[in-house]
Coordinates of C-alpha atoms in Angstrom, one line a residue:
M20 CA 95.6 99.8 78.3
N21 CA 98.2 99.4 81.1
P22 CA 99.8 96.0 81.3
Q23 CA 98.5 93.5 84.0
F24 CA 100.5 91.9 86.6
Y25 CA 99.9 88.9 88.9
I26 CA 100.4 87.9 92.8
S27 CA 101.9 84.5 92.3
S28 CA 102.2 83.8 96.3
H29 CA 101.4 85.8 99.4
C30 CA 102.1 85.6 102.8
S31 CA 101.4 86.7 106.5
I32 CA 103.1 86.2 109.9
N33 CA 101.2 87.6 112.9
Q34 CA 99.1 86.6 116.2
N35 CA 101.7 83.6 116.2
T36 CA 100.1 82.2 112.7
V37 CA 102.2 81.4 109.9
R38 CA 99.9 81.9 106.6
Y39 CA 100.6 80.9 102.8
N40 CA 98.2 81.5 99.9
N41 CA 95.6 81.8 103.0
E42 CA 96.2 78.6 104.3
V43 CA 97.6 78.3 108.3
V44 CA 101.0 76.8 107.8
F45 CA 102.6 77.4 111.4
A46 CA 101.0 78.7 114.6
A47 CA 102.4 78.5 118.5
A48 CA 101.3 79.5 121.3
D49 CA 103.8 81.4 122.3
N50 CA 103.5 84.9 123.6
D51 CA 106.9 86.0 123.4
I52 CA 107.9 87.5 120.1
A53 CA 111.4 86.0 119.8
S54 CA 110.4 82.5 120.7
F55 CA 107.5 82.6 118.7
L56 CA 110.2 83.7 115.4
L57 CA 112.6 81.0 116.5
S58 CA 109.9 78.3 116.3
V59 CA 109.1 79.4 113.0
Y60 CA 112.4 79.0 111.7
Q61 CA 112.9 75.7 113.5
H62 CA 109.7 74.6 111.8
L63 CA 110.8 75.7 108.5
G64 CA 113.7 73.2 109.0
V65 CA 116.3 75.6 107.6
K66 CA 120.0 75.6 108.5
Y67 CA 120.9 79.5 108.0
P68 CA 123.3 80.1 111.0
K69 CA 122.8 84.0 110.7
F70 CA 119.2 83.9 111.6
Y71 CA 120.3 84.1 115.2
K72 CA 122.1 87.4 114.6
M73 CA 119.6 89.2 113.3
D74 CA 117.2 91.5 115.0
N75 CA 113.5 91.1 115.2
L76 CA 112.5 92.8 112.5
A77 CA 115.0 91.5 110.1
K78 CA 114.0 87.9 111.1
L79 CA 110.1 88.5 110.5
G80 CA 111.0 89.6 107.1
W81 CA 113.2 86.8 106.1
L82 CA 110.8 84.3 107.6
A83 CA 107.9 85.6 105.8
A84 CA 109.8 85.8 102.8
D85 CA 111.2 81.9 103.2
V86 CA 107.5 80.7 103.4
L87 CA 106.5 83.2 100.0
L88 CA 109.4 82.0 97.8
K89 CA 108.9 78.2 99.1
D90 CA 107.5 77.1 95.7
F91 CA 109.3 79.9 93.6
D92 CA 111.5 79.1 90.8
K93 CA 114.2 81.9 90.6
T94 CA 116.5 80.2 88.4
K95 CA 113.9 81.3 85.5
Y96 CA 115.0 85.0 86.5
Q97 CA 118.6 86.4 86.7
P98 CA 119.2 87.9 89.9
T99 CA 119.0 91.6 89.1
D100 CA 115.8 90.5 88.0
I101 CA 114.0 90.4 91.2
G102 CA 113.7 93.4 93.3
V103 CA 112.3 94.0 97.0
V104 CA 109.8 96.8 98.0
L105 CA 109.1 97.1 101.7
T106 CA 107.3 99.3 103.9
N107 CA 105.8 99.7 107.6
A108 CA 105.3 102.6 110.0
G109 CA 107.9 102.2 112.7
S110 CA 111.0 101.8 110.7
S111 CA 113.8 100.1 112.4
L112 CA 112.7 101.6 116.1
D113 CA 112.4 98.4 117.7
A114 CA 116.2 98.0 117.2
D115 CA 117.0 101.6 117.5
K116 CA 115.9 101.4 121.2
R117 CA 117.6 98.2 122.1
Y118 CA 120.6 99.9 120.5
F119 CA 120.1 103.3 122.7
E120 CA 119.9 101.2 125.8
S121 CA 123.0 99.1 125.1
T122 CA 124.8 102.5 124.9
K123 CA 124.1 103.5 128.9
D124 CA 126.9 100.2 129.2
I125 CA 128.9 99.1 126.0
A126 CA 127.1 100.2 122.5
S127 CA 126.6 97.2 120.8
P128 CA 128.0 96.9 117.3
A129 CA 125.5 93.8 116.6
L130 CA 122.5 95.9 117.2
F131 CA 123.9 99.2 115.4
V132 CA 124.1 96.8 112.1
Y133 CA 120.3 96.5 112.3
T134 CA 119.4 100.5 113.2
L135 CA 118.4 100.9 109.6
P136 CA 114.8 99.3 108.5
N137 CA 116.5 98.6 104.9
I138 CA 118.8 95.8 106.3
V139 CA 115.8 93.3 106.3
I140 CA 116.0 93.7 102.7
G141 CA 119.7 92.8 102.5
E142 CA 119.1 89.8 104.6
I143 CA 116.4 88.8 102.1
C144 CA 118.7 89.3 99.3
I145 CA 121.9 88.1 100.7
R146 CA 119.2 84.7 101.5
H147 CA 117.9 84.4 97.8
H148 CA 121.0 86.1 95.9
F149 CA 118.5 88.8 94.6
K150 CA 120.3 91.7 93.1
G151 CA 117.7 94.0 91.7
E152 CA 116.1 97.4 92.6
N153 CA 115.0 97.4 96.1
A154 CA 113.5 100.1 98.4
F155 CA 112.1 100.6 102.1
Y156 CA 109.5 103.1 102.6
I157 CA 107.7 104.7 106.0
F158 CA 104.2 105.4 105.9
E159 CA 101.8 106.0 109.0
R160 CA 99.8 102.5 107.3
F161 CA 99.6 100.2 104.9
D162 CA 99.7 102.3 101.6
A163 CA 98.3 99.7 99.3
D164 CA 97.8 102.4 95.9
F165 CA 101.4 103.2 96.6
I166 CA 102.5 99.8 96.4
A167 CA 100.7 98.8 93.5
R168 CA 101.3 102.1 91.3
Y169 CA 105.5 101.6 92.2
V170 CA 106.0 98.2 91.7
S171 CA 103.7 98.1 88.6
L172 CA 106.1 100.9 87.1
L173 CA 109.4 99.1 87.9
L174 CA 107.4 95.7 86.1
E175 CA 106.6 98.0 83.3
T176 CA 109.7 99.8 82.6
G177 CA 111.9 96.8 83.2
Q178 CA 113.6 97.6 85.7
M179 CA 112.9 94.3 87.4
Q180 CA 111.0 91.2 86.4
A181 CA 109.5 89.9 89.9
C182 CA 109.1 91.5 93.0
I183 CA 108.7 90.8 96.7
C184 CA 106.4 93.7 98.0
G185 CA 104.4 94.3 101.3
W186 CA 104.7 95.6 104.9
V187 CA 106.9 94.1 107.9
E188 CA 106.3 96.1 110.7
M189 CA 108.2 95.1 114.5
T190 CA 107.8 96.9 117.6
S191 CA 108.4 95.7 121.3
T192 CA 105.2 94.1 122.0
D193 CA 103.4 93.3 118.2
Y194 CA 104.8 92.2 114.6
K195 CA 103.0 92.0 111.3
A196 CA 104.3 90.8 107.8
V197 CA 102.5 90.9 104.6
L198 CA 104.2 90.0 101.6
F199 CA 103.4 89.7 98.0
L200 CA 105.4 87.7 95.3
V201 CA 104.5 89.8 92.0
E202 CA 105.0 88.5 88.6
K203 CA 104.4 89.3 84.8
H204 CA 103.2 86.1 83.6
K205 CA 99.8 84.7 85.1
K206 CA 100.1 81.1 86.8
E207 CA 97.5 78.9 88.4
N208 CA 95.8 80.4 91.1
S209 CA 97.5 83.9 90.5
I210 CA 95.7 86.7 91.5
L211 CA 95.6 90.2 89.8
F212 CA 97.9 92.9 91.4
D213 CA 96.0 95.8 92.1
A214 CA 95.5 98.0 95.1
A215 CA 92.0 96.2 95.7
S216 CA 93.7 92.4 95.8
I217 CA 96.7 93.4 98.3
E218 CA 94.3 95.7 100.5
E219 CA 92.2 93.1 100.5
K220 CA 94.8 90.2 101.5
F221 CA 96.2 92.5 104.3
I222 CA 92.8 93.1 106.1
A223 CA 91.8 89.5 105.6
V224 CA 94.6 88.3 108.2
G225 CA 93.1 91.0 110.8
F226 CA 95.3 94.2 109.4
N227 CA 93.0 97.2 110.3
Q228 CA 93.3 99.6 107.3
R229 CA 92.1 103.1 106.7

């Protein structure tokens, strides 16, 4: 029998709304993506000056992780025990386009830094001092089967003891983030970690699948 793992918490950010474990924790009327992300940051009351330097994809993933982990006791783990596995469809295309536009005048080193999608993982790990396995994969659509299989393998083989995983997508006109904190031990209100569970949470917040 394969070992079972559990979703300790989950978070989503889309359509100007932030949800934590199905509860709306913040909503705003701002239609502008940058303004909305800033309003979420201000709502969290966090002081992290580097946030202002990030591109929108990194800001989105960073904010989703901050909400996801707000009740997480990371002191139970070593920094190398906690990994991050993220996916999306557009890679860093939003930053790529902005950087390309900057090259018509003077290429922006600040934008160039964010022309790799895994930079968002780096920003999350720096913020929370995680040093475990991390990876960013590109799929046309959210692949719940892949996430469930890959993360379960990493946990089962002891390469990590806890994992932040999910989908973080940013375009010039839209954004979507759904993150899950997966651990080996069942807690109160934990959800079984499998493809059906994470796909259900993904669809529940308005993300179309398959």
